[in-house]
Coordinates of C-alpha atoms in Angstrom, one line a residue:
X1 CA 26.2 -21.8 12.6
X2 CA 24.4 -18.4 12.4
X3 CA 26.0 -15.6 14.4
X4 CA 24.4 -13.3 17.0
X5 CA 25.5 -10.1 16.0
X6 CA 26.1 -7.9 13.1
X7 CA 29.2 -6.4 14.1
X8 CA 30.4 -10.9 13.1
X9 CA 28.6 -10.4 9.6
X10 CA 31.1 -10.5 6.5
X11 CA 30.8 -7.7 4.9
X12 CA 31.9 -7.4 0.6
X13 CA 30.3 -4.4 -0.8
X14 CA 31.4 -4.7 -4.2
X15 CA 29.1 -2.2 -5.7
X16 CA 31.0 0.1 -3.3
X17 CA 33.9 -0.4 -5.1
X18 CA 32.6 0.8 -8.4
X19 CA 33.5 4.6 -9.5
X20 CA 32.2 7.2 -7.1
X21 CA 30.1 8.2 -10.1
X22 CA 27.7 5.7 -9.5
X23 CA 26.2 6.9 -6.6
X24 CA 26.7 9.2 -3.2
X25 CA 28.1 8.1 -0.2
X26 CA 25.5 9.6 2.8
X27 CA 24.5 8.7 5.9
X28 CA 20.5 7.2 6.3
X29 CA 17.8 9.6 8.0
X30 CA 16.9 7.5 11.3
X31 CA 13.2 7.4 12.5
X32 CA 12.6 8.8 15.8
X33 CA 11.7 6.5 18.4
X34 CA 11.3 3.5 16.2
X35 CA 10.0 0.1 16.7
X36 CA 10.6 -3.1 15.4
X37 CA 7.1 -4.5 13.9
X38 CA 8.1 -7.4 12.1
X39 CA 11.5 -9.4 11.5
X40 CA 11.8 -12.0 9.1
X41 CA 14.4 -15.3 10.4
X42 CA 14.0 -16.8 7.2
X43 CA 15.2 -13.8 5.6
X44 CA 17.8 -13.4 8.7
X45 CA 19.3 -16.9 7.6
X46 CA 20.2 -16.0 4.0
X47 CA 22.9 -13.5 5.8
X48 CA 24.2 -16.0 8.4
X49 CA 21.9 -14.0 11.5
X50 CA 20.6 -16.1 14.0
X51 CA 17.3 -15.4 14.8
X52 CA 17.9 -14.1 18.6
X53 CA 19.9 -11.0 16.8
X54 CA 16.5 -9.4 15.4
X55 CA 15.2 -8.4 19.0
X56 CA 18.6 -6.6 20.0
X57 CA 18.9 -2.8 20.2
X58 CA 21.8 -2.8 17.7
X59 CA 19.4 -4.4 15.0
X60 CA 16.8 -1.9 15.4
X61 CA 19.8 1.0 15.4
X62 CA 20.5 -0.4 11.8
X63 CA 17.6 -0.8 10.2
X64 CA 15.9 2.2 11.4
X65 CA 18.3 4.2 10.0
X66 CA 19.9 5.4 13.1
X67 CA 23.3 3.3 12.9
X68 CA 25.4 2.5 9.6
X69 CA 25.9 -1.3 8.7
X70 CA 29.0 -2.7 11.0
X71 CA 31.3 -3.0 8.2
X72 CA 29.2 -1.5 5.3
X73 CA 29.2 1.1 3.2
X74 CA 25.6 3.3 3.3
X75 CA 25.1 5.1 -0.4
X76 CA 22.1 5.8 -2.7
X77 CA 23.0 4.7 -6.2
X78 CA 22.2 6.6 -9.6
X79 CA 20.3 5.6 -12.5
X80 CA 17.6 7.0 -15.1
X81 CA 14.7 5.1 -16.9
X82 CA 11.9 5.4 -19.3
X83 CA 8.9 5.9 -16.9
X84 CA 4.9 5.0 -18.4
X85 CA 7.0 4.4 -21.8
X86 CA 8.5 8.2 -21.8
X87 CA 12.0 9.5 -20.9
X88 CA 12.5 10.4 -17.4
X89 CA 16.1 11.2 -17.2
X90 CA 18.1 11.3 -14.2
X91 CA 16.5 9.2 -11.4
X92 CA 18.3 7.2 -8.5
X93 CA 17.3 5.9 -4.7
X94 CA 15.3 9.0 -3.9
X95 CA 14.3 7.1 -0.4
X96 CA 16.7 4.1 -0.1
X97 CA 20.0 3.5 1.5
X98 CA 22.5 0.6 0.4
X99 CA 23.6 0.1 3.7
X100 CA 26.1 -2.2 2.4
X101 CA 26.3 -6.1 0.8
X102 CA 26.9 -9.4 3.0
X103 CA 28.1 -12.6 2.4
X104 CA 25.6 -15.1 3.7
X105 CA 26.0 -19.3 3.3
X106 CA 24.8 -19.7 0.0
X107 CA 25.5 -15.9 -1.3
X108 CA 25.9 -12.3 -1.0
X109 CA 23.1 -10.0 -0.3
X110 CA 22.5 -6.5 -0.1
X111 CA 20.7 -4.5 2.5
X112 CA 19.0 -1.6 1.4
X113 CA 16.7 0.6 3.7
X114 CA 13.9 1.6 1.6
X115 CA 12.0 5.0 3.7
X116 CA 15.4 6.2 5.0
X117 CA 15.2 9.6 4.0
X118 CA 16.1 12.4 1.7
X119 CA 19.2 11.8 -1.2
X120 CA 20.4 13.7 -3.8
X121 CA 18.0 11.8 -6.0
X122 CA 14.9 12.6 -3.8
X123 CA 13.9 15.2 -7.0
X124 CA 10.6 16.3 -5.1
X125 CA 10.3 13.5 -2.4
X126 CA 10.5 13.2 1.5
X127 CA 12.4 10.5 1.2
X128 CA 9.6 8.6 3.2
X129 CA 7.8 5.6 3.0
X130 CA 4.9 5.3 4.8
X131 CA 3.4 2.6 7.4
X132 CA 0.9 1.2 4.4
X133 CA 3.3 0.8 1.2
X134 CA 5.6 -0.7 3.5
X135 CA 4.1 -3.4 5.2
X136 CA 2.4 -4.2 1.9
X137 CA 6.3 -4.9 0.0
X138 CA 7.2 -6.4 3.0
X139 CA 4.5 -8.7 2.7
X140 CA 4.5 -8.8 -0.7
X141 CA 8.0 -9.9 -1.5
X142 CA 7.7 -13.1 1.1
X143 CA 4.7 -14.2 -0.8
X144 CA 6.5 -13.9 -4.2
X145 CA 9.0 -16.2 -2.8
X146 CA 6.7 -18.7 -1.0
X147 CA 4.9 -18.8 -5.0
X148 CA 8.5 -19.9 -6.2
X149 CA 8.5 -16.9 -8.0
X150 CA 12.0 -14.8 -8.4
X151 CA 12.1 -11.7 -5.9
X152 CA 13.8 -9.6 -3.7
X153 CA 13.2 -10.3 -0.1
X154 CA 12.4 -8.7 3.2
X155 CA 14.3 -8.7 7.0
X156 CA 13.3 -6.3 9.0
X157 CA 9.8 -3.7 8.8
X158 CA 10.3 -0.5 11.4
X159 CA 7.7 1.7 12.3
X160 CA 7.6 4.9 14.1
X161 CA 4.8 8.0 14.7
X162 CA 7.0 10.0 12.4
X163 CA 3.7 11.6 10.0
X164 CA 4.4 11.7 6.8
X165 CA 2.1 13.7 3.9
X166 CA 0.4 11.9 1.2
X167 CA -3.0 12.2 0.3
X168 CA -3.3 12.5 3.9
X169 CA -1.2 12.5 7.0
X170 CA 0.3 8.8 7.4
X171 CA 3.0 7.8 9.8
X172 CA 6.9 6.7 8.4
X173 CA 8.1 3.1 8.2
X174 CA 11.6 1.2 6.9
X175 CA 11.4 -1.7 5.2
X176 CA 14.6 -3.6 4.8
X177 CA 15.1 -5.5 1.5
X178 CA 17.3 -8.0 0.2
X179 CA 18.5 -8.9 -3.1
X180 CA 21.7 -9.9 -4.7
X181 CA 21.9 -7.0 -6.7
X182 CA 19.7 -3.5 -7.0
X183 CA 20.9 -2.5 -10.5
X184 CA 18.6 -2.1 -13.0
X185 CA 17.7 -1.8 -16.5
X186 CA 17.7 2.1 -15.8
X187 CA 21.4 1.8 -14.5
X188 CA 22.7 1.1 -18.2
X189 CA 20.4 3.5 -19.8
X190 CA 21.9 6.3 -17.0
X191 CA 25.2 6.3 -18.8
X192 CA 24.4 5.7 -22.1
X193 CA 21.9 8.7 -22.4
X194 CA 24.6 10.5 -21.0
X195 CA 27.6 8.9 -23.4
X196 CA 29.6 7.6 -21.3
X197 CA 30.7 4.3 -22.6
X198 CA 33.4 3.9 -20.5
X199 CA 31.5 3.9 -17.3
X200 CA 29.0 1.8 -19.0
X201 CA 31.6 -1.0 -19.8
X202 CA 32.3 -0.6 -16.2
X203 CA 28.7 -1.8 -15.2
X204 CA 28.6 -4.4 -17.3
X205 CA 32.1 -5.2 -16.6
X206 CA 30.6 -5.6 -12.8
X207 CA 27.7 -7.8 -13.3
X208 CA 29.2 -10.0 -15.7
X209 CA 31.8 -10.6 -13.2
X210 CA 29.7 -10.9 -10.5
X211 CA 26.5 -12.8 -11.3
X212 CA 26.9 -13.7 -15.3
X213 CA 30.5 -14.7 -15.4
X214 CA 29.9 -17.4 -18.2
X215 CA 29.2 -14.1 -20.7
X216 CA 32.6 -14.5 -20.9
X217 CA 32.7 -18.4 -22.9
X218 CA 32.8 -18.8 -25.9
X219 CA 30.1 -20.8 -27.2
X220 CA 30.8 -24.1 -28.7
X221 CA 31.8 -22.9 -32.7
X222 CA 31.7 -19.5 -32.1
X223 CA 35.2 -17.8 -31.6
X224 CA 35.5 -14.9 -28.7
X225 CA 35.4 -11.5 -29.0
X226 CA 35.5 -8.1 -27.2
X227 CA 32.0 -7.2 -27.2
X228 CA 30.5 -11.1 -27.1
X229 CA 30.6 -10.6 -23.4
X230 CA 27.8 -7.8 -23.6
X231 CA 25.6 -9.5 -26.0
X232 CA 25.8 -13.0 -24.2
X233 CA 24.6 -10.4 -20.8
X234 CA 21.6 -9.3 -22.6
X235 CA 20.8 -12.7 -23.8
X236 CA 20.9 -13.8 -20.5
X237 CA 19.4 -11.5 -19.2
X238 CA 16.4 -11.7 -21.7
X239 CA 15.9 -15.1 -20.6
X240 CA 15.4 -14.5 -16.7
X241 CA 12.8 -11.7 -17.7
X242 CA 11.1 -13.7 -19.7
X243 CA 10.6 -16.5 -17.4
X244 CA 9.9 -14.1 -14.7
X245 CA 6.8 -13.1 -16.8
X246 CA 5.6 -16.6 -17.2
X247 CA 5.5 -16.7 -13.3
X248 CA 4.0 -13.5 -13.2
X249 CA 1.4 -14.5 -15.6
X250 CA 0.4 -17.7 -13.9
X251 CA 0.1 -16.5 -10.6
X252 CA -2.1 -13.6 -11.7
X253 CA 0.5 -10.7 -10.6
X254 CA 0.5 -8.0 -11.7
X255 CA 3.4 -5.4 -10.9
X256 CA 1.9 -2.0 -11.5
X257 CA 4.9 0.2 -12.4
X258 CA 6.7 -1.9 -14.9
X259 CA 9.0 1.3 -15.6
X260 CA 12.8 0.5 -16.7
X261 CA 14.2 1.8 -13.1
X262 CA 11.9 -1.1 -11.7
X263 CA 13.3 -3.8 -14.2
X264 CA 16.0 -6.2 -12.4
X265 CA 19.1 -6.8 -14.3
X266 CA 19.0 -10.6 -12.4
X267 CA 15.6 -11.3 -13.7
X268 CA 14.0 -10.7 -9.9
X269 CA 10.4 -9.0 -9.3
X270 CA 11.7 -5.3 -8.0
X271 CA 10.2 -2.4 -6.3
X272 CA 6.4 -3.6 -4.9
X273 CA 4.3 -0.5 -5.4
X274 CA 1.0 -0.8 -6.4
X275 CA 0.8 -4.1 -7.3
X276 CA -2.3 -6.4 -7.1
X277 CA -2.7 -10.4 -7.1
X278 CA -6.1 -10.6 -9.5
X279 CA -9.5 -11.6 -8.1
X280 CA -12.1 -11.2 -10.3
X281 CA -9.7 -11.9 -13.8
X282 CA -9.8 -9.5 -16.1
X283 CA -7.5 -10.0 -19.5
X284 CA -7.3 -6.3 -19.1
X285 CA -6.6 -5.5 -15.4
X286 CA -4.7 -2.7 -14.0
X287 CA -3.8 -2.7 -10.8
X288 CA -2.4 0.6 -10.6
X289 CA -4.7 3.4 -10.1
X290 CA -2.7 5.9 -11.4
X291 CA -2.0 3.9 -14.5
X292 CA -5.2 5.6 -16.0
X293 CA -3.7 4.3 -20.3
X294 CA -4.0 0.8 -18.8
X295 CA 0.1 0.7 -19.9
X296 CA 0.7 -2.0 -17.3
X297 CA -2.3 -4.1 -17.2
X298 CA -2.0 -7.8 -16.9
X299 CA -2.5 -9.0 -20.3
X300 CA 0.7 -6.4 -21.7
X301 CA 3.0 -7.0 -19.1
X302 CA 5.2 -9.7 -21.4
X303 CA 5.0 -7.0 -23.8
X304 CA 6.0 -4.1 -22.2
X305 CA 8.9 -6.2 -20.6
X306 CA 10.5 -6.7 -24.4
X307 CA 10.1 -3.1 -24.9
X308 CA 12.0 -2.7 -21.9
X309 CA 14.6 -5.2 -22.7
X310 CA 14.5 -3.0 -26.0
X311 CA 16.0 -0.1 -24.2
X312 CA 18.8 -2.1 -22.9
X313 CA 19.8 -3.5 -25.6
X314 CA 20.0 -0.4 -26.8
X315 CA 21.9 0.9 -24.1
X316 CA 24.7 -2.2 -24.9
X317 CA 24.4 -0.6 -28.5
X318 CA 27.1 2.1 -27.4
X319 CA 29.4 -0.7 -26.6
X320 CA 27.7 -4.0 -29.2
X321 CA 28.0 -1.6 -32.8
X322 CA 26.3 -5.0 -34.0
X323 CA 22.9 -3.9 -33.7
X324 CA 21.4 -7.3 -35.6
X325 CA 23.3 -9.3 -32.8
X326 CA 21.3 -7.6 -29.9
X327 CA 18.4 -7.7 -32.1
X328 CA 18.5 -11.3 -32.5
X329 CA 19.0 -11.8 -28.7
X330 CA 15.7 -9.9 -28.1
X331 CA 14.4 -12.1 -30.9
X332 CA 14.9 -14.7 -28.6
X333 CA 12.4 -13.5 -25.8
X334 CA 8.9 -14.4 -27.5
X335 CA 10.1 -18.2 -27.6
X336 CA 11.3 -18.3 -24.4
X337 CA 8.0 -16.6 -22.8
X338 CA 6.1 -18.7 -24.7
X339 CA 6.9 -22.0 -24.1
X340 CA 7.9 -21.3 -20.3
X341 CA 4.1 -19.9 -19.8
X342 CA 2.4 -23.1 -22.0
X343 CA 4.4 -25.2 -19.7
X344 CA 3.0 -23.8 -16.2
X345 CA -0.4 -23.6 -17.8
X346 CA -0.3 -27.6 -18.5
X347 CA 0.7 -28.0 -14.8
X348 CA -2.1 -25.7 -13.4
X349 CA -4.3 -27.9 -15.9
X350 CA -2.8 -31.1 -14.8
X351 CA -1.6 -31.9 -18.1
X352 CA 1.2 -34.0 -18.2
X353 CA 2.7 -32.2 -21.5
X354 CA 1.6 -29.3 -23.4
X355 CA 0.7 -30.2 -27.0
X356 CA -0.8 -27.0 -30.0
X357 CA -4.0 -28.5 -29.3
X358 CA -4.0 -27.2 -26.1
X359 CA -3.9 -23.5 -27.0
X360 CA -7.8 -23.4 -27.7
X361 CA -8.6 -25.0 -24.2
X362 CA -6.5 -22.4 -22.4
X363 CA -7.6 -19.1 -24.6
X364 CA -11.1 -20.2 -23.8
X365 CA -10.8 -20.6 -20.2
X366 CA -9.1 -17.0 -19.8
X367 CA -12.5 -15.8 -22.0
X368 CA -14.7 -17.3 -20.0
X369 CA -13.0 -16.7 -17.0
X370 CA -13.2 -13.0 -18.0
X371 CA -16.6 -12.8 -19.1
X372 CA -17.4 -14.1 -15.6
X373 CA -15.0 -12.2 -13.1
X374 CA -14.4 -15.1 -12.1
X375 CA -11.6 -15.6 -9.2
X376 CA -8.3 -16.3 -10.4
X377 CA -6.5 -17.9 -7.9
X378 CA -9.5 -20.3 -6.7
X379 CA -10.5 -20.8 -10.3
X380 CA -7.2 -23.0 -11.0
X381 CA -7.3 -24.7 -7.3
X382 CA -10.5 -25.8 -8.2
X383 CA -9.8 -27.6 -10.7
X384 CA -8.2 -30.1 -9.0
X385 CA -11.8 -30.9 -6.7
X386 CA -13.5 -31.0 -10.3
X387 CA -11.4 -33.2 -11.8
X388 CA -12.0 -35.2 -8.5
X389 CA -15.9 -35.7 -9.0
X390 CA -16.3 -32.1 -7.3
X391 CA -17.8 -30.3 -10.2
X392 CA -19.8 -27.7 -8.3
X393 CA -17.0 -26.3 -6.3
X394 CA -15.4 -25.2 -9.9
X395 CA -18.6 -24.1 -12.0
X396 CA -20.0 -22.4 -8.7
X397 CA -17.3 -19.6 -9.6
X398 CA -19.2 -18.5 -12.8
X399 CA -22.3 -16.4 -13.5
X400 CA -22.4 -18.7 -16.5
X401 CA -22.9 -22.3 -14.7
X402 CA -23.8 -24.0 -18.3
X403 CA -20.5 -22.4 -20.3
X404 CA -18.3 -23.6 -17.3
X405 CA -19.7 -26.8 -17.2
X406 CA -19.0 -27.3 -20.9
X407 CA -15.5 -26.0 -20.8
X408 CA -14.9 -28.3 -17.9
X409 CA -16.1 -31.0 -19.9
X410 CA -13.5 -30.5 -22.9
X411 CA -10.9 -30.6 -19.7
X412 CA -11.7 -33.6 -18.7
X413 CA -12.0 -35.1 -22.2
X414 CA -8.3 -34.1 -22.3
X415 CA -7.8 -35.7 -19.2
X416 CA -8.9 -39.1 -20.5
X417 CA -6.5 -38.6 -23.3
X418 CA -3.9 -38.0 -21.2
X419 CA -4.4 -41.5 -19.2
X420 CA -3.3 -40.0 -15.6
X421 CA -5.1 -40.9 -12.7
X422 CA -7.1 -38.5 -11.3
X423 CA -6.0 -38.3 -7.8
X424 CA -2.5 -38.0 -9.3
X425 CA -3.4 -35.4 -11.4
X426 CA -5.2 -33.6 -8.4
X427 CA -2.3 -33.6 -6.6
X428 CA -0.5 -32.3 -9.5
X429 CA -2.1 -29.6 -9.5
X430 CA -2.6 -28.5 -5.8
X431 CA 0.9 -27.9 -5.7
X432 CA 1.5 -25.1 -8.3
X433 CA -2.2 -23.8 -7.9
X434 CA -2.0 -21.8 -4.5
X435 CA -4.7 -21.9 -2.6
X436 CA -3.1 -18.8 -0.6
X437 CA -1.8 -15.7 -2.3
X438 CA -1.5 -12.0 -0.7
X439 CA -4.8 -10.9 -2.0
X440 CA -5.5 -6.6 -1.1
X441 CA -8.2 -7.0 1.2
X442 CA -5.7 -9.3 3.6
X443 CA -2.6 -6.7 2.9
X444 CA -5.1 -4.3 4.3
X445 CA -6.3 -6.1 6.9
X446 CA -2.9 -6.7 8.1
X447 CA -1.9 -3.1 7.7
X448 CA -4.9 -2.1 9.8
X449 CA -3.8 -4.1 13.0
X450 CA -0.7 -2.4 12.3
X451 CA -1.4 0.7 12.4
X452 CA -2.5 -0.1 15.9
X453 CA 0.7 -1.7 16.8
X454 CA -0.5 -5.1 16.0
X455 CA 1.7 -7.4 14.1
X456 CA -0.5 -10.5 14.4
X457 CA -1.9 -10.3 11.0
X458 CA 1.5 -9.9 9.3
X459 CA 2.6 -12.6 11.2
X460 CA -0.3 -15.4 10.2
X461 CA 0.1 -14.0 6.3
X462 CA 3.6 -14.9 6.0
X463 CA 3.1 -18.2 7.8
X464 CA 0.5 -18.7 5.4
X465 CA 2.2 -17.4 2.3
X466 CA 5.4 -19.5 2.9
X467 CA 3.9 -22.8 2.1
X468 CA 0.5 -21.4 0.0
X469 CA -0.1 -24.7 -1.4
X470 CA -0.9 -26.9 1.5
X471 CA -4.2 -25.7 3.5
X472 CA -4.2 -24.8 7.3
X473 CA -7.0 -25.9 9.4
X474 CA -8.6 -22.8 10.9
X475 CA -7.6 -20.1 8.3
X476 CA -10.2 -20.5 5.7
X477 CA -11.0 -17.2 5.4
X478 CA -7.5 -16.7 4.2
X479 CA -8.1 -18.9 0.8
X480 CA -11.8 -17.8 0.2
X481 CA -13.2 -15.0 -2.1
X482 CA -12.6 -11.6 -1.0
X483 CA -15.6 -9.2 0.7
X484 CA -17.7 -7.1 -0.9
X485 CA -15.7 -4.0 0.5
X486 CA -12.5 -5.1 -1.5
X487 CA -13.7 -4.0 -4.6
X488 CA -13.4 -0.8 -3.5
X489 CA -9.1 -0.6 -2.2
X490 CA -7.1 1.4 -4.8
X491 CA -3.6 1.2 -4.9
X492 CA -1.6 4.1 -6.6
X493 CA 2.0 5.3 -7.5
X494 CA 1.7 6.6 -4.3
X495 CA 1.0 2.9 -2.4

């Protein structure tokens, strides 16, 4: 049974426990007069909290800052990172607070307040987050999760008339996140830039222990050593990154800052800023408006996450001196990628298997699907009506009817060598081709009602983006294409 109160949460903090070097111990910056705007149960449950906890006074006094965790231990960890592909040196939680890490039924989490003011890693910042970027990663990281698709999570979203200065006056918000574990990439490549390889080990030390402990077998014919630990840690965790970008990549995400201080060492999707769910595809499409190079545009983001795996491996270098055995680790992330992304392709194509011959079919689609702007998320769903008898409801998304018809006939010629059923196919495909996803012009929507007070909107988006698979009578607006006017929302560094 879920308990009522925080002060009955079990409380670990095990990060806490780590060498004061790895981050300062200060209390949060509490909003003034806050209010509670949204609060996620589902999120609630993961840390043993009954739902009838989110509307008490003592869980807005924590998670607007005002009031440490009971039994926690607040701090803003340090770490550096290679930001737009250049160094970037010291970094850290310029605006979070790791209020502290609970033991929930299935797990530990940790609670960090992102928007809770000023640290020592703040460099130039307020230490603010503002009303907009935070009810978009609070939205953001619920949909992630409802796509199956490795992510922190989100508990509580507090709002106040606090103005913060961006490119205008805005007013401050806390989001609340959840994740096993905040370290990143950037946390190993903190202490080897600064050569310190005994406070390196110690990281590693820490994560193997706590979330990788089978770095430490031996595998079958291979006899243990002292440094197989660290190179059995970045195999592992080359493999959750890869898969992450296969999920990524079929669910048209893109991330927007892919910078090694936003690079999960547990292979989770980290820090929403300005990232974008496609509508009109582009192979090239950058969400970010500030990434003016295109660095992190949809189409590089498996490649820029090896280059970032490439940086912590060579972080491990200080303690692996086998440089071919990380290399042949990273070797291993191409594969991996590869075959994990062919595999959710043949699904959203209702394939039963993918075969070489398939490559072609899938390169072409992507073409013509960029050629035509043609919307991501409904071109896959539709798939499924066409390969019904439904034709028009697919080819009606493309400038170029004939060229979509044609393709569509080469799917269906594949079909027939398959020998599945259509319906079964169909039904196939509807459930790992969302009909639902947290498209900009709804975030903005929903930010809009907020900004009067008005929670509504957040509320029917994460109803909706729990389950996006099945439709909902009455929200079809939800799953159509966007207006005109969303062409036209930029989201920034500053989002």
């Amino acid at each position: 049974m879920n308990v009522r109160s925080l002060t009955e949460l079990h409380t670990v903090n095990s990060f806490a426990a780590l060498p004061a070097a790895f981050y300062t111990r200060l209390a949060a910056q509490g909003l003034n007069n806050p209010r509670l705007l949204h609060a996620n149960a589902d999120a609630a449950a993961l840390i043993g909290l009954d739902a009838s906890a989110l509307s008490t006074p003592e869980f807005l006094d924590v998670f607007s800052g005002r009031q440490p965790l009971p039994g926690g231990d607040t701090l803003a960890a340090v770490y550096s990172g290679h930001q737009f592909g250049v160094w970037a040196g010291q970094l850290g939680d310029g605006r979070a607070h790791l209020l502290g890490e609970v033991q929930g039924p299935e797990g530990a989490w940790e609670l960090q307040l992102k928007g809770s003011g000023m640290t020592p890693y703040s460099r130039m910042g307020d230490g603010r987050a503002v009303l907009r970027s935070s009810v978009r990663e609070y939205l953001a990281s619920e949909a992630m999760h409802g796509l199956g698709v490795p992510t922190t999570r989100a508990l509580a979203l507090v709002v106040s008339d606090d103005p913060v200065m961006r490119e205008t006056v805005e007013t401050a918000a806390i989001v609340t996140r959840m994740s096993p574990s905040f370290v990143r990439f950037g946390s190993f490549e903190h202490w080897s830039s600064r050569r310190q390889p005994e406070l390196l080990k110690a990281l590693a030390d820490y994560v193997i222990d706590r979330y990788y402990p089978e770095c430490r077998d031996a595998a079958d014919g291979e006899s243990s050593s002292d440094t197989a630990p660290y190179v059995n840690l970045l195999r592992m965790v080359t493999r959750r990154t890869a898969l992450l970008m296969a999920d990524w990549q079929a669910v048209g995400f893109c991330h927007g800052v892919m910078n090694t201080d936003n690079m999960s060492i547990l292979g989770l999707t980290l820090d929403y800023g300005p990232y974008g769910f496609m509508d009109g595809f582009r192979l090239g499409h950058v969400c970010n408006h500030s990434d003016s190079e295109g660095r992190y545009s949809w189409n590089r983001q498996p490649s820029v996450a090896l280059w970032n795996l490439y940086r912590l491996g060579g972080s491990l270098h200080m303690l692996v001196q086998d440089a071919d055995a990380l290399r042949a680790v990273l070797d291993e992330f191409e594969a991996i990628f590869t075959r994990a992304f062919h595999d959710k392709m043949a699904a959203k194509l209702g394939l039963m298997a993918w075969t070489p011959d398939d490559e072609p079919l899938l390169d072409d689609l992507l073409k013509l699907m960029d050629a035509n702007q043609a919307d991501f998320t409904l071109t896959w769903r539709r798939l499924a009506d066409a390969l019904q008898g439904r034709r028009s409801a697919f080819e009606d998304l493309f400038i170029d009817r004939a060229a979509a018809a044609a393709w569509l006939d080469r799917l269906l010629a594949r079909h027939v060598q398959d020998g599945r059923p259509a319906l079964e196919a169909a039904t196939a495909m509807n459930r790992v081709n969302p009909l639902y996803v947290l498209r900009n012009h709804l975030a903005e929507q929903a930010i809009k009602a907020a900004k009067m007070g008005d929670a509504s909107e957040i509320d029917t988006l994460m109803r909706l983006l729990r389950d996006p698979y099945e439709a909902q009578d009455g929200f079809e607006r939800y799953a159509g294409l966007p207006p005109d006017w969303a062409s036209g929302i930029e989201v920034s560094c500053s989002s």
